[in-house]
Short mmCIF file of C-alpha atoms and ligand atoms in Angstrom, two decimals:
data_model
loop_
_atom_site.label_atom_id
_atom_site.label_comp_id
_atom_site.label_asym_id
_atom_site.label_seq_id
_atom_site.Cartn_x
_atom_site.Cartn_y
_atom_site.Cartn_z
CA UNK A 1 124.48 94.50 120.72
CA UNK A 2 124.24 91.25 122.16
CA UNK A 3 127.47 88.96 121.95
CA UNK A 4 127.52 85.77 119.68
CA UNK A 5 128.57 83.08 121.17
CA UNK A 6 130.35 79.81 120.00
CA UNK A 7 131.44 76.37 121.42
CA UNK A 8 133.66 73.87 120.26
CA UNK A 9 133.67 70.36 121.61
CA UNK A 10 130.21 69.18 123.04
CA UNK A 11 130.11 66.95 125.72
CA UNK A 12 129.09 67.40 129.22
CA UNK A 13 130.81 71.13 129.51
CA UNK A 14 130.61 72.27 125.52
CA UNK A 15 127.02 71.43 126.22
CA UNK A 16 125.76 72.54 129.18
CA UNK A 17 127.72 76.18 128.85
CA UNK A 18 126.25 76.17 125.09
CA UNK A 19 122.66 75.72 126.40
CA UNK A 20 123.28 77.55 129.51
CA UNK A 21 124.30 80.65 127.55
CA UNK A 22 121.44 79.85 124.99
CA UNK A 23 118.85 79.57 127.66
CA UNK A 24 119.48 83.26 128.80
CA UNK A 25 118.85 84.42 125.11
CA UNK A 26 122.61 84.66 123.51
CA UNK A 27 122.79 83.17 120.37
CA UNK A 28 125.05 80.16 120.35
CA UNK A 29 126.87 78.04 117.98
CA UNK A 30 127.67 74.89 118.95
CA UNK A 31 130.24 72.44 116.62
CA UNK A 32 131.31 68.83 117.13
CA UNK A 33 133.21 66.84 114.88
CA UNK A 34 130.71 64.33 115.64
CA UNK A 35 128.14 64.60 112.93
CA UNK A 36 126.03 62.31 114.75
CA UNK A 37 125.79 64.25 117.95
CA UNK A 38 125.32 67.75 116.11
CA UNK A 39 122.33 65.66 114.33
CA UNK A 40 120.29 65.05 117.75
CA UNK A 41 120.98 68.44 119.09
CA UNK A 42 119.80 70.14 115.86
CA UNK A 43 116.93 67.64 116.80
CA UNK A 44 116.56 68.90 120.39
CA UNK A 45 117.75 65.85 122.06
CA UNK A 46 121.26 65.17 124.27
CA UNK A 47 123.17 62.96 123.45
CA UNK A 48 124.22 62.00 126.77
CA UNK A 49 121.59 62.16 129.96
CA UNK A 50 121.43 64.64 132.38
CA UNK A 51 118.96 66.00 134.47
CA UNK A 52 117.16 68.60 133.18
CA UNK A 53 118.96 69.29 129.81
CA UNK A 54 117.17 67.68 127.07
CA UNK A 55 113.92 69.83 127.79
CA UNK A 56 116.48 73.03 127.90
CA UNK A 57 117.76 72.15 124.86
CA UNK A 58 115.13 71.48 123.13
CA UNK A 59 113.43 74.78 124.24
CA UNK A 60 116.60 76.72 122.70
CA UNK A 61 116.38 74.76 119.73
CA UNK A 62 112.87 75.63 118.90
CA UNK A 63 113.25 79.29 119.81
CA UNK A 64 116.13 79.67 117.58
CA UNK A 65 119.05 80.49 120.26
CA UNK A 66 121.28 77.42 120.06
CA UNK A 67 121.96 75.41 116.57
CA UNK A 68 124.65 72.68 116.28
CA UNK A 69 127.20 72.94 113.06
CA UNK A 70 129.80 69.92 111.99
CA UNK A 71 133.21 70.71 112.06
CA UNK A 72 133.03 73.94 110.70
CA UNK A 73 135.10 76.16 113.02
CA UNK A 74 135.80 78.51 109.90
CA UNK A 75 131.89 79.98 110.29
CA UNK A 76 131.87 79.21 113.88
CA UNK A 77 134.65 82.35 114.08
CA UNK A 78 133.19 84.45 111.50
CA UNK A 79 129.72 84.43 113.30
CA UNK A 80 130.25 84.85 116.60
CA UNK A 81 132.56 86.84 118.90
CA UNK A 82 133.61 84.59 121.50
CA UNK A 83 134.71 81.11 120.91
CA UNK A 84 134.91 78.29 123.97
CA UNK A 85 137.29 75.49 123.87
CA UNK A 86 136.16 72.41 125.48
CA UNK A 87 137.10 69.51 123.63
CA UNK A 88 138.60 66.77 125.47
CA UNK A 89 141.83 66.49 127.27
CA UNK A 90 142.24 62.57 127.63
CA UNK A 91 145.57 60.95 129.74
CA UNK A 92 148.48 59.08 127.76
CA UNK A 93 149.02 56.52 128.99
CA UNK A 94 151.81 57.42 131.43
CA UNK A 95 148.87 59.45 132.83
CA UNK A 96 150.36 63.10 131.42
CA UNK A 97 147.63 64.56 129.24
CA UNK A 98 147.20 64.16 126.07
CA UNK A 99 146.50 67.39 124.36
CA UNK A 100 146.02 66.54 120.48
CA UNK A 101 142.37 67.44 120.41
CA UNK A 102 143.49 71.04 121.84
CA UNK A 103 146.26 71.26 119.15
CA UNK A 104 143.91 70.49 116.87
CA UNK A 105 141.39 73.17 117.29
CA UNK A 106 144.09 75.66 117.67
CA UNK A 107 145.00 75.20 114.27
CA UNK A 108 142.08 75.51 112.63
CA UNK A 109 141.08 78.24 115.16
CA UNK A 110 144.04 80.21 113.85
CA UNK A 111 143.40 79.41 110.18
CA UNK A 112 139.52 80.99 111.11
CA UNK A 113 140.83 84.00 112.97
CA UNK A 114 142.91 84.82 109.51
CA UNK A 115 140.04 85.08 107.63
CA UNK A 116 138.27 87.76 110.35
CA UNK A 117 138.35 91.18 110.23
CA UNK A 118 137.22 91.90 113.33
CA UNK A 119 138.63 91.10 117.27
CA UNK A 120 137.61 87.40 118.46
CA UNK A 121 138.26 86.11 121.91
CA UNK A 122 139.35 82.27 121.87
CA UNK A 123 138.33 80.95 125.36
CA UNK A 124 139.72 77.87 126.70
CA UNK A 125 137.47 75.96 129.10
CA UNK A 126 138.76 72.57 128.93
CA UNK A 127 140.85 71.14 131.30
CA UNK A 128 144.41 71.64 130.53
CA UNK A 129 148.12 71.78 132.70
CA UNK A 130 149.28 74.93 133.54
CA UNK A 131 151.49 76.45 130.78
CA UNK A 132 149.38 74.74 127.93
CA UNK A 133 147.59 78.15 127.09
CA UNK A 134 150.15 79.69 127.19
CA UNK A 135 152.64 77.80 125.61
CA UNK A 136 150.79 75.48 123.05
CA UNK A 137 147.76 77.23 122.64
CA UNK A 138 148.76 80.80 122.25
CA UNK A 139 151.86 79.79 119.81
CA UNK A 140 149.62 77.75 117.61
CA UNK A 141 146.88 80.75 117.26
CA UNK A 142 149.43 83.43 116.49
CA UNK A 143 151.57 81.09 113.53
CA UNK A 144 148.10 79.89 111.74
CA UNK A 145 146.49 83.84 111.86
CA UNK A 146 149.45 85.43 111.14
CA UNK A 147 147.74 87.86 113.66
CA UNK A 148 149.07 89.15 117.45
CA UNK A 149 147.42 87.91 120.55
CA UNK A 150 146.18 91.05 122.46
CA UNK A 151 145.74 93.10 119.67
CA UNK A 152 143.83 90.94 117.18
CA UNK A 153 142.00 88.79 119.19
CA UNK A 154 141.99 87.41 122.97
CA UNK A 155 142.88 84.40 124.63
CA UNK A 156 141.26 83.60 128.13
CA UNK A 157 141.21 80.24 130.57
CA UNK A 158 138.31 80.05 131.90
CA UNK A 159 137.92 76.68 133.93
CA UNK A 160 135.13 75.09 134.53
CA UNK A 161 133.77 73.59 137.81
CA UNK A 162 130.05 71.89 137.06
CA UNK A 163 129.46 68.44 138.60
CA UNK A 164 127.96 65.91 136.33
CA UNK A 165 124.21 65.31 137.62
CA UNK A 166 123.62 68.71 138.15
CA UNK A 167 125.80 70.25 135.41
CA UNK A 168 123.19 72.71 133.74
CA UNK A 169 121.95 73.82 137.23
CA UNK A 170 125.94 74.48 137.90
CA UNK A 171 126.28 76.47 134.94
CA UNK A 172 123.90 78.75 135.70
CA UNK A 173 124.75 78.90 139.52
CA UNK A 174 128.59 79.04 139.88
CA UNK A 175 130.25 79.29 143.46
CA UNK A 176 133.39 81.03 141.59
CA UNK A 177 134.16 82.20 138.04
CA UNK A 178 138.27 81.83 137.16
CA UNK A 179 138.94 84.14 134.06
CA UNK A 180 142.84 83.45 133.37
CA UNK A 181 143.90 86.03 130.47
CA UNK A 182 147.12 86.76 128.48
CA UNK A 183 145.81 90.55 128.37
CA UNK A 184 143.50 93.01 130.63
CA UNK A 185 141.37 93.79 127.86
CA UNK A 186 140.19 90.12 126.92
CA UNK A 187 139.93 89.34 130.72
CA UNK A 188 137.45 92.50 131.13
CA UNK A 189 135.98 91.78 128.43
CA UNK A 190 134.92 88.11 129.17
CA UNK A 191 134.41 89.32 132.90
CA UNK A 192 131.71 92.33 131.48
CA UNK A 193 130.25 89.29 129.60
CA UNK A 194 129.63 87.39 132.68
CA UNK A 195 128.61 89.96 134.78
CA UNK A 196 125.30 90.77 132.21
CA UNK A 197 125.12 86.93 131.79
CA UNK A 198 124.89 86.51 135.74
CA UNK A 199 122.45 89.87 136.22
CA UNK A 200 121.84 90.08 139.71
CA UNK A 201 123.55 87.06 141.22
CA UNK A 202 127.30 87.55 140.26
CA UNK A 203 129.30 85.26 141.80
CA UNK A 204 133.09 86.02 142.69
CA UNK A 205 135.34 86.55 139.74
CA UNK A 206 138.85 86.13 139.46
CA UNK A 207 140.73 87.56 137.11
CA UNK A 208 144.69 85.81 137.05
CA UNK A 209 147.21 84.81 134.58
CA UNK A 210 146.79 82.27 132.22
CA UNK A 211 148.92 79.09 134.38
CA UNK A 212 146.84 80.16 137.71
CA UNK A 213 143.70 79.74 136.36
CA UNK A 214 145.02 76.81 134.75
CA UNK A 215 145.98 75.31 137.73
CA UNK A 216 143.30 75.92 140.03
CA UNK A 217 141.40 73.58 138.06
CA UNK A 218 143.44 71.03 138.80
CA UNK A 219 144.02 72.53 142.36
CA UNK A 220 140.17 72.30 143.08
CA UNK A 221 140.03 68.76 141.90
CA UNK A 222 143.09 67.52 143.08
CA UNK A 223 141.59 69.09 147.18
CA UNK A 224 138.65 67.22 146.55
CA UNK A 225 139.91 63.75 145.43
CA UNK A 226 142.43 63.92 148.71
CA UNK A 227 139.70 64.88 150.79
CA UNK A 228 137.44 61.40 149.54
CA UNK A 229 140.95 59.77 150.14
CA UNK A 230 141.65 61.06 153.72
CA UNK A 231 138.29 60.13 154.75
CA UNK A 232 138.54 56.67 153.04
CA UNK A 233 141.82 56.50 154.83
CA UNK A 234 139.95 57.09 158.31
CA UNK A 235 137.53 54.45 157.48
CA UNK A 236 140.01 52.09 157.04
CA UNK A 237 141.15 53.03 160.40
CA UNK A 238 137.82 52.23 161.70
CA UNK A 239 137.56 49.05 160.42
CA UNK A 240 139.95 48.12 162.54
CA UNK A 241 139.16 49.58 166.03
CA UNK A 242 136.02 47.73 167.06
CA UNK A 243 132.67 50.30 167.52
CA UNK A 244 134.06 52.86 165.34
CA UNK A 245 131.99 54.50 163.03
CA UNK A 246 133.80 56.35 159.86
CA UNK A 247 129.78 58.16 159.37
CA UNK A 248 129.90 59.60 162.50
CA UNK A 249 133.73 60.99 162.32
CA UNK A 250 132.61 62.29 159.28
CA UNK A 251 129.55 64.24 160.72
CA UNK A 252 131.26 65.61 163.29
CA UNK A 253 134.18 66.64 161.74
CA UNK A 254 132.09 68.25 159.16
CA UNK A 255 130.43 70.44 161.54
CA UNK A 256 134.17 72.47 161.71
CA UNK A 257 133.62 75.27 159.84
CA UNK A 258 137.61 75.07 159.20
CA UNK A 259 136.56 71.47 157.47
CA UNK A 260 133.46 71.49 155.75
CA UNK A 261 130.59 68.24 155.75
CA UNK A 262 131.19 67.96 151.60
CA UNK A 263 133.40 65.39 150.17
CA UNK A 264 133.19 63.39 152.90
CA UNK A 265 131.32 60.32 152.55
CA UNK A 266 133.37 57.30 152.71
CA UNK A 267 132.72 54.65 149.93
CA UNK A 268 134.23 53.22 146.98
CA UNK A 269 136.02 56.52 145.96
CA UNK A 270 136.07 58.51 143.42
CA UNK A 271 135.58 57.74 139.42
CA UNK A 272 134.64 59.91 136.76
CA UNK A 273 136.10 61.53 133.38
CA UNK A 274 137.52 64.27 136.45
CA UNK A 275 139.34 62.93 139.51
CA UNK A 276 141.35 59.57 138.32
CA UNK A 277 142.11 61.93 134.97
CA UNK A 278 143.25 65.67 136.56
CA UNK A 279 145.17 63.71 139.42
CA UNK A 280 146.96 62.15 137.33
CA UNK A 281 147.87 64.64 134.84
CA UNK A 282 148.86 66.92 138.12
CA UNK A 283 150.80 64.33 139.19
CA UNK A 284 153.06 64.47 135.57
CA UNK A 285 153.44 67.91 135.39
CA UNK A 286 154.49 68.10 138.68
CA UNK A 287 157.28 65.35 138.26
CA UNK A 288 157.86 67.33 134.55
CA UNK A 289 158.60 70.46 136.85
CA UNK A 290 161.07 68.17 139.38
CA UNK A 291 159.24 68.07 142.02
CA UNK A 292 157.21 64.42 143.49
CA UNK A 293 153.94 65.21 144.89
CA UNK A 294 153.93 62.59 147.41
CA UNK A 295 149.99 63.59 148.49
CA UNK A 296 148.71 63.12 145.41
CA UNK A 297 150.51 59.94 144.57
CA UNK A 298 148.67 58.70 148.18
CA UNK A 299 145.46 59.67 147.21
CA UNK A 300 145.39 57.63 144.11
CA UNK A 301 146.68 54.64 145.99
CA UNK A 302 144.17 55.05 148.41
CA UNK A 303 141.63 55.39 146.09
CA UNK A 304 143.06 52.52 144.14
CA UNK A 305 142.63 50.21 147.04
CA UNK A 306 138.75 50.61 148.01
CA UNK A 307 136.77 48.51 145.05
CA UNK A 308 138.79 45.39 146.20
CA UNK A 309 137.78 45.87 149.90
CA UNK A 310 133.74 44.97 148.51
CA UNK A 311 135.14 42.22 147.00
CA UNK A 312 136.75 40.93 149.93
CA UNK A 313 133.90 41.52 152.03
CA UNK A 314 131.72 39.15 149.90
CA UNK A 315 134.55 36.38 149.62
CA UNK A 316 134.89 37.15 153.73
CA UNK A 317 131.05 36.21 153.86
CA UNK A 318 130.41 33.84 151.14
CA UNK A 319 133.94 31.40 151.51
CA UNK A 320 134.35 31.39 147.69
CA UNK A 321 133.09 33.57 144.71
CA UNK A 322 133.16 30.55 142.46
CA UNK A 323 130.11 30.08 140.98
CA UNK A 324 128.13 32.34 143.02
CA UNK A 325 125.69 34.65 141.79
CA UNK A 326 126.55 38.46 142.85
CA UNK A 327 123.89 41.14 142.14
CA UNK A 328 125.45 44.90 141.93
CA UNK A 329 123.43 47.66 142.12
CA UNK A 330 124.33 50.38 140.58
CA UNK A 331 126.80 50.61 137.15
CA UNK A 332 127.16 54.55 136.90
CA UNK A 333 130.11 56.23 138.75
CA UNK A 334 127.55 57.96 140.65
CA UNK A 335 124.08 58.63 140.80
CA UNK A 336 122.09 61.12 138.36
CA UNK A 337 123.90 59.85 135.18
CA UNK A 338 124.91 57.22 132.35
CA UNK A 339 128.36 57.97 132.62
CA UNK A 340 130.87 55.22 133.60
CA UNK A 341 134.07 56.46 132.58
CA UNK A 342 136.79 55.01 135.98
CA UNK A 343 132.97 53.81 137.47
CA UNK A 344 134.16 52.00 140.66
CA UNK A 345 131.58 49.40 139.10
CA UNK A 346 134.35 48.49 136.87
CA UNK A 347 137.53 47.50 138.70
CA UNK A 348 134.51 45.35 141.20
CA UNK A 349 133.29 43.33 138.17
CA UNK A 350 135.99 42.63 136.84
CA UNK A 351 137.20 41.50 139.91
CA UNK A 352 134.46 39.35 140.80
CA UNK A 353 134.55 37.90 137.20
CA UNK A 354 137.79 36.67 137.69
CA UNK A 355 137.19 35.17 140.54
CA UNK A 356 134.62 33.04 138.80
CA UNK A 357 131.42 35.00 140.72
CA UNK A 358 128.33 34.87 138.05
CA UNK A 359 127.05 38.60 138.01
CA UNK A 360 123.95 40.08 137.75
CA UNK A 361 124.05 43.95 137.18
CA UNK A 362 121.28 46.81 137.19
CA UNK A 363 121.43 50.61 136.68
CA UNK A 364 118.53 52.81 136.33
CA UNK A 365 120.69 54.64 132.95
CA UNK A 366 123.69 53.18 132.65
CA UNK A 367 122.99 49.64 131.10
CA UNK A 368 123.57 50.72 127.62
CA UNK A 369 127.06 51.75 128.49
CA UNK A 370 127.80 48.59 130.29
CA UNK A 371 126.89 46.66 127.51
CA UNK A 372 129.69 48.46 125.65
CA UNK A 373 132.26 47.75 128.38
CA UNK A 374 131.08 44.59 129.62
CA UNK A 375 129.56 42.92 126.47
CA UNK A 376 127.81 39.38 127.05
CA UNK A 377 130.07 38.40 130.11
CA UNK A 378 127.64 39.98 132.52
CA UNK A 379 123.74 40.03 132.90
CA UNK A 380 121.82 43.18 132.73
CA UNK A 381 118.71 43.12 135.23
CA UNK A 382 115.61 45.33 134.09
CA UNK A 383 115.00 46.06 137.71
CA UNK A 384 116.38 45.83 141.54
CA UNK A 385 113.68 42.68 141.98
CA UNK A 386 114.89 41.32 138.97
CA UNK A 387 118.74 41.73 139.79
CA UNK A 388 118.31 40.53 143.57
CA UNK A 389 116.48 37.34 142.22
CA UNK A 390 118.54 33.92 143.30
CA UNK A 391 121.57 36.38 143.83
CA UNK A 392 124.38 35.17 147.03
CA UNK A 393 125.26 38.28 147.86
CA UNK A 394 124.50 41.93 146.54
CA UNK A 395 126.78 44.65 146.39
CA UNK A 396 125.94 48.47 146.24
CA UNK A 397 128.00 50.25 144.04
CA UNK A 398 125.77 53.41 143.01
CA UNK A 399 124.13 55.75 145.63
CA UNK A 400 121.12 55.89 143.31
CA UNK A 401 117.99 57.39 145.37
CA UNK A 402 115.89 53.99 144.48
CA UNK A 403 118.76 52.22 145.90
CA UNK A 404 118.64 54.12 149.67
CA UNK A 405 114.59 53.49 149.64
CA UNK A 406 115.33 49.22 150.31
CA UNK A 407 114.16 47.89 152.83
CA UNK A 408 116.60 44.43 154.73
CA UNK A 409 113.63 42.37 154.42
CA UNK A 410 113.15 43.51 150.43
CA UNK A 411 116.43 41.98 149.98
CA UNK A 412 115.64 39.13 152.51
CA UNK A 413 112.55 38.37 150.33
CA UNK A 414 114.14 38.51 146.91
CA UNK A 415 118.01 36.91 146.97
CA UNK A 416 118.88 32.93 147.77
CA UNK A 417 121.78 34.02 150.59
CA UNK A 418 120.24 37.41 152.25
CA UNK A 419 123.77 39.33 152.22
CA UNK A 420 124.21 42.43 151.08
CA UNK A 421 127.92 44.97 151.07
CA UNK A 422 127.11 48.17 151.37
CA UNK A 423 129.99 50.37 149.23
CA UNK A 424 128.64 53.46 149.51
CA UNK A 425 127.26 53.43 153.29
CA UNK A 426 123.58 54.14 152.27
CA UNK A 427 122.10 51.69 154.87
CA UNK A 428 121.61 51.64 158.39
CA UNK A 429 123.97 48.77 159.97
CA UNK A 430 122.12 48.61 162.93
CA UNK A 431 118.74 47.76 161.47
CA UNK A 432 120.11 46.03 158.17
CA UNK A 433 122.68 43.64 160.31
CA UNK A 434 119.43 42.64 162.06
CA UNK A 435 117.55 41.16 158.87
CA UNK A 436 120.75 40.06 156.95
CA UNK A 437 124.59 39.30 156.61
CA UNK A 438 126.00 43.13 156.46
CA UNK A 439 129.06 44.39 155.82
CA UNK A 440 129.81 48.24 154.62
CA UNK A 441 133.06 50.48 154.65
CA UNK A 442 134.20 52.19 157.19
CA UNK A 443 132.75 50.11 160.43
CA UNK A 444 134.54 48.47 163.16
CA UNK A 445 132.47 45.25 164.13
C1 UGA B 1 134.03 66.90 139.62
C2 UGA B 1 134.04 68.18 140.48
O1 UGA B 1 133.18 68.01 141.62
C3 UGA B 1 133.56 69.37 139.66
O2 UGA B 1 133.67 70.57 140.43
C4 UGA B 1 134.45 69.50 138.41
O3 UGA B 1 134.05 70.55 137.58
C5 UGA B 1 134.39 68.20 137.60
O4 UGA B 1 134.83 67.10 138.44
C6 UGA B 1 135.26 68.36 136.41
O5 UGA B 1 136.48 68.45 136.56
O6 UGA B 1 134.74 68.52 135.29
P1 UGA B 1 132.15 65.15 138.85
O7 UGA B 1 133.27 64.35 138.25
O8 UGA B 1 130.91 65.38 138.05
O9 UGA B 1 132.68 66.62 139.25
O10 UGA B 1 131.70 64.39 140.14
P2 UGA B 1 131.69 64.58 141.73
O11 UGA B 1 130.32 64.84 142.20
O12 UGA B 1 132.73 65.52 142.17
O13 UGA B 1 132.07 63.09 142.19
C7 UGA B 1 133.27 62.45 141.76
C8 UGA B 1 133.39 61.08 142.39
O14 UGA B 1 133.67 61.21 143.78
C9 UGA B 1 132.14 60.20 142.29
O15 UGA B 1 132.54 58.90 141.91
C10 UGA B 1 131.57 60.21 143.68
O16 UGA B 1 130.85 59.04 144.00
C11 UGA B 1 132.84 60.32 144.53
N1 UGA B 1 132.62 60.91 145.87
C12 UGA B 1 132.17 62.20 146.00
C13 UGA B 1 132.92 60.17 147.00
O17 UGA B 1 133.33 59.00 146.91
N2 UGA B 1 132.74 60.73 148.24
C14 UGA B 1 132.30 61.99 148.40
O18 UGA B 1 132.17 62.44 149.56
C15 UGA B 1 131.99 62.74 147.25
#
């Protein structure tokens, strides 16, 4: 018999493993609190963009496989076997996480798994420190269902590693899966479950304790925000050594097998709901554990640091911001999505409002969300012409694929001063700084 599947918490990784597992013919439950999301996915529409998922969705919708339920984790238990956790795990404000949406679901979770007869497995795929299944999940379960982990029902960590932009094509092409468990049987259980969901291409799968898969989550993330860092940090080298080229360093050092050519394109660093967040929180429960992880505490300073180089290098070429008009291009914290949770878009505006700069913004998705953040202090262009228009300088903040297709006389033709920053080294120096004013990260003039 085919396993029934559930999911609790839908945004980007509730969602795309619900309709990933839905689009291979499981039937999944999916359950919000959010009555207002659960309406548009019973609807067949995401309520958040993403390439690719809407039409996926709205296939599983119609054919029956995926329907959305509000706040009812009670039926979500009794009619499936398998429930995923992936509500949010926000920071406090000391940046430790903040775990009360996790809490919350365990309760109710446990009160569920009371009322079964039959053995559930409890899954959790949100991002949580390492002990946290362990010791706040696994406690919470076992008091509200009166019932024994290991004999009742399982408890697995299962992290997951999809990239926003390409999420459902990640879910449905992992490099690794991680299946923490508190018993064998759960773990070989969830790892039989992947292996038929997987068919012929089965990627690795780790089975480990609860804390290891726990932390290498964080692990993964914490290796890839360091490595944006380090090669931030070399571009800042380079600005500084005339002729050096932080694009080229990159390239080549890519090409060492030992090194790898990902996660190493210099820029504005990283944003996200991942990097800042999981950094952060690794940082805390580190310190919690005694020990100061002096790496990690760099690469957040480094990454800290890079928005207010873009706004130097238009004060640098412009004398004053006051009163000038800047144009950014691009809002999103990277291409492929409306998400600007820590978008380096946001530290730069602000900036650049405060220093009395008049600014003119465009995104091909994210406006909505910037209207949230950003209200009526900025202006939201309906297109790149339209954002360029009368602009002193222009700053790229968003790799978007529209963005790399500009031409130095397009923005010659359509801004008052023709200077543009380049944040995200998109743009050839040597033919832009022909054409126009040109400054971008990472390049020793
Ligand atoms: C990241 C990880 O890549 C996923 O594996 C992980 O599952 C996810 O976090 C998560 O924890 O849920 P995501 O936040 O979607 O995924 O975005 P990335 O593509 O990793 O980019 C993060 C930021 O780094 C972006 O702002 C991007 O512009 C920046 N970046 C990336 C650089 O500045 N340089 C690079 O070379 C690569």
């Amino acid at each position: 018999m085919q396993l029934r599947v559930s999911v609790i918490g839908v945004g980007y990784v509730g969602l795309c493993t619900a309709v990933g597992l839905a689009s291979q013919g499981y039937g999944v439950i999916a359950c919000d609190v959010d009555a207002q999301k659960i309406d548009k996915i019973n609807l067949g529409f995401s309520p958040f963009f993403e390439p690719g998922l809407r039409e996926k969705l709205s296939e599983c919708i119609q054919r029956g496989t995926l329907r959305g339920l509000v706040n009812q984790i009670d039926r979500v238990v009794a009619e499936t076997d398998f429930t995923y956790v992936t509500v949010g795990t926000p920071s406090k404000p000391d940046g430790s996480i903040d775990l009360t949406y996790i809490e919350s679901v365990a309760v109710n979770l446990g009160r569920a798994l009371k009322q079964k007869s039959g053995y559930h497995i409890i899954i959790i795929k949100s991002t949580v420190v390492p002990g946290t299944t362990r010791n706040v999940v696994l406690p919470i379960l076992e008091t509200e269902s009166a019932k024994k982990c290991g004999v009742d029902f399982g408890l697995c960590m299962n992290p997951e590693f999809l990239r926003q932009g390409s999420a459902f094509y990640d879910t449905l092409n992992a490099d690794r899966v991680v299946i923490g468990s508190h018993d064998k049987h759960a773990g070989d259980q969830l790892e039989a479950f992947y292996r038929e969901f997987y068919k012929t291409c089965i990627p690795p799968i780790i089975q480990t304790s609860l804390s290891t898969a726990e932390l290498i989550k964080y692990a993964s993330n914490a290796m890839l925000a360091t490595k944006i860092s380090f090669i931030n940090t070399i571009a800042n080298i380079c600005e500084k050594i005339p002729g050096a080229d932080v694009k080229v360093v990159a390239e080549a050092m890519g090409l060492d097998k030992r090194i790898g050519s990902q996660f190493l394109d210099a820029g504005l660093g990283y944003g996200g709901s991942c990097f800042p967040k999981d950094v952060q929180a690794l940082i805390a429960c580190s310190e919690a554990f005694g020990y100061v992880p002096e790496l990690l505490n760099a690469t957040e300073r480094v990454n800290k640091q890079q928005p207010r180089k873009v706004v130097e290098f238009c004060k640098q070429q412009l004398g004053t911001l006051k009163n000038k008009q800047i144009a950014v291009l691009g809002l999103a914290f990277k291409p492929d999505t409306d998400d600007m949770r820590e978008s380096r878009a946001i530290p730069i505006i602000t900036q650049l409002l405060a220093e009395g700069a008049y600014v003119v913004a465009y995104d091909p998705v994210a406006i909505q969300t910037a209207k949230s953040i950003f209200q009526n202090s900025v202006c939201y262009a309906v297109s790149v012409v339209d954002c360029l228009r009368d602009a002193d300088c222009c700053i790229l903040v968003t790799q978007w694929p529209e963005f790399e297709k500009l031409t130095p006389q397009f923005f010659k033709n359509h801004m008052k001063q023709a200077i543009l920053v380049d944040g995200r080294r998109v743009y050839d120096p040597e033919i832009f700084s022909k054409t126009l004013k040109f400054s971008t990260i990472g390049l020793g003039q």
